[in-house]
């Protein structure tokens, strides 16, 4: 039995799918506890990652857990996992954790989460993906009202990864052998600029989509409306300060799954319905 956090989200839903496809029984965790469209062998359970005690029931009888980073009390969360007798943990982190720069708020929460997992005393695997193809879903509000996507960091290429591939890797690390104590950095198959992603999406949706880069001051203001200031600073440190380069293509997805990671075009085709809504 496997407990999957964030099961409504981009990555967690793919971890649920991948584990179930490999024949595992899965508990799909969300705060509300009700999820539609789960695969056979998966059941919805309720719990709050900010309240470790709320996971006591969902963790009962569980062999392996998939966790997201950055919750209020990661050591307490891991203590709850260990108390339940879980024997394997996979943690989602991010590429920036490699720098260990605790002055960057995003890196810091990834690093602290990784430290909690390493200190728990049970076999662990950390997965550090690059930015997700699914971040393009953030363009939905703009695409409902027109064909122009305005966004930050127009000149920054990212080999973004499909959450599908993160799910495949996580399932393999939880179900297979040889992944204990490993930190896997993951990328997609091609570095793309935001404008190139928008062009691919336009081709898939058969719409004349166009990207307009925001100047940094406007980008800062718009990002600050959507996230805490320290995270805005973190992303400017990544992409303007040069603290993070997510353009290199890594072979990890292929090395672990035996399959090339999906392209942005494949992600767009699989999620075209979301953009039609
Ligand atoms: N976006 C990127 O490019 C990127 C890159 C590398 C790493 N990451 C990391 O990956 C994480 C997951 O990304 P994602 O795109 O899959 O996120 P997402 O789609 O926003 O899903 C996160 C899920 O977590 C659940 N959740 C939130 N707070 C919770 C809580 N207190 N207790 C239990 N569940 C809670 C939410 O489900 P309910 O509302 O149903 O509870 C939500 O569905 C990010 O948070 C980030 O740390 C992201």
XYZ file of C-alpha atoms and ligand atoms in Angstrom:
325
model
C 0.000 0.000 0.000
C 1.317 3.442 -0.957
C 0.221 6.864 0.283
C 0.530 9.668 -2.267
C 0.456 13.315 -1.178
C -0.875 16.048 -3.430
C -2.975 13.521 -5.319
C -5.213 16.219 -6.820
C -2.163 18.081 -8.133
C -0.019 17.883 -11.250
C 2.619 15.531 -9.876
C 0.699 13.639 -7.198
C -2.027 12.613 -9.661
C 0.650 11.190 -11.971
C 2.294 9.328 -9.085
C -1.101 7.781 -8.260
C -1.585 6.796 -11.909
C 1.913 5.359 -12.315
C 1.789 3.335 -9.090
C -1.672 1.964 -9.916
C -0.567 1.069 -13.457
C 2.234 -0.975 -11.957
C -0.294 -2.853 -9.839
C 0.165 -1.111 -6.489
C -2.651 -0.295 -4.093
C -2.730 3.461 -3.542
C -4.214 5.904 -1.052
C -4.610 9.267 -2.750
C -4.265 12.056 -0.188
C -5.931 15.446 -0.367
C -7.201 17.798 2.298
C -10.802 17.350 1.205
C -10.523 13.567 0.972
C -12.691 13.258 -2.133
C -11.129 12.807 -5.556
C -12.839 11.899 -8.797
C -11.316 9.975 -11.662
C -8.989 7.827 -9.593
C -7.676 4.695 -11.283
C -8.686 1.230 -10.090
C -6.701 0.229 -6.978
C -6.639 3.848 -5.736
C -8.851 5.222 -2.974
C -9.175 8.800 -1.756
C -8.158 9.656 1.814
C -8.140 12.935 3.755
C -5.196 14.474 5.585
C -3.349 17.748 6.010
C 0.413 17.759 5.479
C 0.618 20.745 7.830
C -0.926 18.627 10.603
C 1.151 15.433 10.901
C -1.282 13.773 13.328
C -4.015 13.954 10.657
C -2.006 11.382 8.653
C -2.153 8.651 11.299
C -5.173 6.972 9.685
C -4.049 7.356 6.057
C -0.602 5.975 6.973
C -1.849 2.834 8.730
C -0.548 -0.249 6.946
C 1.317 1.764 4.322
C 4.647 0.478 2.894
C 5.780 3.553 0.955
C 4.971 7.259 0.896
C 5.318 10.017 -1.689
C 5.712 13.446 -0.069
C 5.751 17.014 -1.298
C 8.236 19.539 0.155
C 7.753 22.680 2.161
C 5.115 21.883 4.751
C 5.050 23.460 8.209
C 6.747 20.698 10.215
C 8.628 18.359 7.894
C 10.519 16.600 10.773
C 7.162 16.049 12.527
C 5.645 14.754 9.295
C 8.526 12.307 8.884
C 8.228 11.227 12.532
C 4.565 10.382 11.865
C 5.614 8.400 8.777
C 8.229 6.459 10.765
C 5.786 5.780 13.644
C 3.407 4.193 11.134
C 6.083 1.663 10.160
C 6.550 2.940 6.609
C 9.681 1.479 5.021
C 10.239 3.764 2.033
C 9.823 7.479 1.285
C 10.110 9.390 -1.977
C 10.297 13.170 -1.654
C 9.591 15.671 -4.404
C 12.147 18.487 -4.300
C 13.514 20.772 -7.002
C 16.665 21.358 -9.044
C 17.696 24.402 -7.033
C 18.219 22.296 -3.910
C 21.579 21.299 -5.388
C 22.955 24.772 -4.609
C 22.136 24.493 -0.904
C 21.633 28.276 -0.861
C 19.569 28.883 2.254
C 19.328 32.585 1.359
C 16.898 31.655 -1.417
C 13.458 30.957 0.077
C 12.453 28.301 -2.465
C 15.788 26.493 -2.246
C 15.645 26.725 1.550
C 12.299 24.925 1.849
C 13.461 22.221 -0.543
C 16.721 21.738 1.394
C 14.973 21.655 4.778
C 12.509 19.055 3.461
C 15.346 16.933 2.068
C 17.173 17.158 5.400
C 14.069 15.950 7.261
C 13.751 12.963 4.940
C 17.449 12.061 5.236
C 17.292 12.335 9.037
C 14.200 10.132 9.403
C 16.172 6.897 9.480
C 14.193 4.997 6.841
C 15.129 4.371 3.194
C 14.525 7.468 1.083
C 14.808 8.781 -2.461
C 14.771 12.453 -3.442
C 13.543 13.554 -6.864
C 14.562 17.019 -8.074
C 12.687 17.885 -11.266
C 13.124 20.990 -13.365
C 10.116 23.296 -13.861
C 6.975 21.518 -15.033
C 5.321 21.601 -18.461
C 2.120 21.870 -16.416
C 3.118 25.394 -15.359
C 1.602 26.369 -18.719
C -1.802 25.836 -17.092
C -1.128 29.173 -15.380
C -1.747 30.770 -18.782
C -5.348 29.542 -18.817
C -6.958 32.786 -17.553
C -5.174 34.797 -20.264
C -6.038 32.274 -22.965
C -9.730 32.421 -22.066
C -9.791 36.057 -23.102
C -7.351 36.210 -26.012
C -4.434 34.753 -27.926
C -1.623 36.586 -26.127
C 0.269 35.164 -23.159
C 2.206 37.728 -21.155
C 4.818 36.371 -18.761
C 8.219 36.827 -17.097
C 11.697 35.631 -18.086
C 11.129 35.577 -21.865
C 14.814 34.848 -22.500
C 15.171 31.923 -20.074
C 15.150 28.436 -21.626
C 14.000 25.536 -19.466
C 14.038 21.814 -20.257
C 10.713 21.530 -18.495
C 9.463 18.120 -17.469
C 6.040 16.561 -17.857
C 4.617 15.577 -14.443
C 3.790 12.280 -16.178
C 7.521 11.500 -16.203
C 7.989 12.591 -12.600
C 5.190 10.171 -11.688
C 6.859 7.352 -13.611
C 10.208 7.958 -11.908
C 8.663 8.199 -8.430
C 6.700 4.981 -8.939
C 9.846 3.186 -10.086
C 11.813 4.431 -7.066
C 9.080 3.326 -4.646
C 8.448 -0.063 -6.245
C 11.884 -0.989 -7.575
C 15.254 -1.761 -6.060
C 18.442 0.249 -5.969
C 16.963 3.712 -5.404
C 17.637 4.068 -1.687
C 19.656 7.107 -0.688
C 19.653 8.435 -4.265
C 19.011 12.021 -5.360
C 17.660 12.123 -8.912
C 17.750 15.331 -10.934
C 15.232 15.236 -13.765
C 14.678 17.267 -16.902
C 12.517 17.103 -19.977
C 13.936 16.381 -23.447
C 14.438 19.905 -24.837
C 15.152 23.418 -23.565
C 12.397 25.810 -24.648
C 11.836 29.529 -24.148
C 8.383 30.578 -22.924
C 7.641 31.942 -26.399
C 8.554 28.598 -27.952
C 6.216 26.806 -25.541
C 3.408 29.178 -26.468
C 4.063 28.579 -30.170
C 3.891 24.795 -29.662
C 0.700 25.173 -27.648
C -0.773 27.349 -30.415
C -0.017 24.649 -33.012
C -1.614 21.955 -30.847
C -4.717 24.065 -30.126
C -4.800 25.438 -33.686
C -4.832 28.985 -32.359
C -2.603 31.952 -33.342
C -1.034 32.227 -29.886
C 1.746 34.679 -29.187
C 4.002 35.340 -26.168
C 4.881 38.810 -24.907
C 7.683 39.041 -22.360
C 7.096 41.309 -19.377
C 9.813 43.733 -18.383
C 11.312 42.775 -15.032
C 9.583 45.517 -13.024
C 6.145 44.528 -14.350
C 6.945 40.844 -13.901
C 7.912 41.466 -10.274
C 4.679 43.314 -9.568
C 2.512 40.645 -11.201
C 4.331 37.794 -9.437
C 4.021 39.580 -6.084
C 0.250 39.508 -6.501
C 0.375 35.706 -6.737
C 3.064 34.645 -4.239
C 4.992 35.877 -1.175
C 7.684 38.475 -1.850
C 10.460 36.089 -0.760
C 9.438 33.649 -3.505
C 9.429 36.445 -6.082
C 12.982 37.234 -4.957
C 13.833 33.538 -5.208
C 12.683 33.323 -8.851
C 14.567 36.498 -9.751
C 17.642 34.992 -8.082
C 17.156 31.829 -10.185
C 16.504 33.367 -13.547
C 18.050 36.847 -13.372
C 20.788 36.254 -10.796
C 21.865 33.060 -12.572
C 21.400 30.814 -9.521
C 19.540 28.157 -11.526
C 20.053 26.878 -15.047
C 17.319 24.414 -16.006
C 18.260 24.311 -19.685
C 20.578 21.256 -19.674
C 18.903 18.041 -20.797
C 19.516 15.145 -18.409
C 19.245 11.427 -19.156
C 17.758 10.475 -15.769
C 14.185 9.783 -16.890
C 15.503 7.420 -19.573
C 18.036 5.857 -17.208
C 15.341 4.996 -14.647
C 12.272 4.262 -16.764
C 13.858 3.091 -20.034
C 11.715 5.668 -21.877
C 12.529 9.136 -23.202
C 10.765 11.934 -21.306
C 7.722 13.429 -22.981
C 8.020 16.613 -25.024
C 6.150 19.830 -24.330
C 4.108 19.067 -27.445
C 3.066 15.683 -26.032
C 2.071 17.361 -22.766
C 0.053 19.975 -24.681
C -1.721 17.299 -26.717
C -2.586 15.340 -23.576
C -3.949 18.473 -21.860
C -5.546 20.259 -24.826
C -8.997 19.743 -23.273
C -8.019 21.900 -20.292
C -7.388 24.804 -22.672
C -10.679 24.304 -24.486
C -12.644 24.621 -21.231
N 5.949 23.986 -10.521
C 7.195 23.622 -10.747
O 7.749 23.909 -11.823
C 7.950 22.825 -9.716
C 9.239 22.381 -9.995
C 9.915 21.614 -9.046
C 9.298 21.293 -7.838
N 8.042 21.756 -7.586
C 7.381 21.373 -6.318
O 6.356 20.488 -6.655
C 5.266 20.705 -5.763
C 4.012 20.078 -6.335
O 3.729 20.682 -7.575
P 2.334 20.428 -8.300
O 2.366 21.223 -9.568
O 2.020 18.978 -8.364
O 1.369 21.156 -7.264
P -0.202 21.345 -7.327
O -0.740 20.905 -8.655
O -0.487 22.700 -6.824
O -0.673 20.265 -6.266
C -0.326 20.342 -4.931
C -1.392 19.597 -4.160
O -1.035 19.617 -2.774
C -2.213 19.567 -2.041
N -1.979 20.286 -0.798
C -1.706 21.593 -0.633
N -1.574 21.872 0.681
C -1.779 20.701 1.338
C -1.793 20.336 2.701
N -1.573 21.230 3.673
N -2.032 19.051 3.033
C -2.281 18.116 2.063
N -2.265 18.398 0.745
C -2.042 19.692 0.401
C -3.301 20.218 -2.861
O -4.408 19.353 -2.859
P -5.760 19.619 -2.032
O -6.089 21.083 -2.202
O -6.712 18.707 -2.683
O -5.452 19.261 -0.613
C -2.733 20.234 -4.288
O -3.499 19.468 -5.174
C 5.262 22.209 -5.614
O 4.579 22.601 -4.474
C 6.743 22.534 -5.552
O 7.182 22.473 -4.200
C 7.357 22.497 -8.496
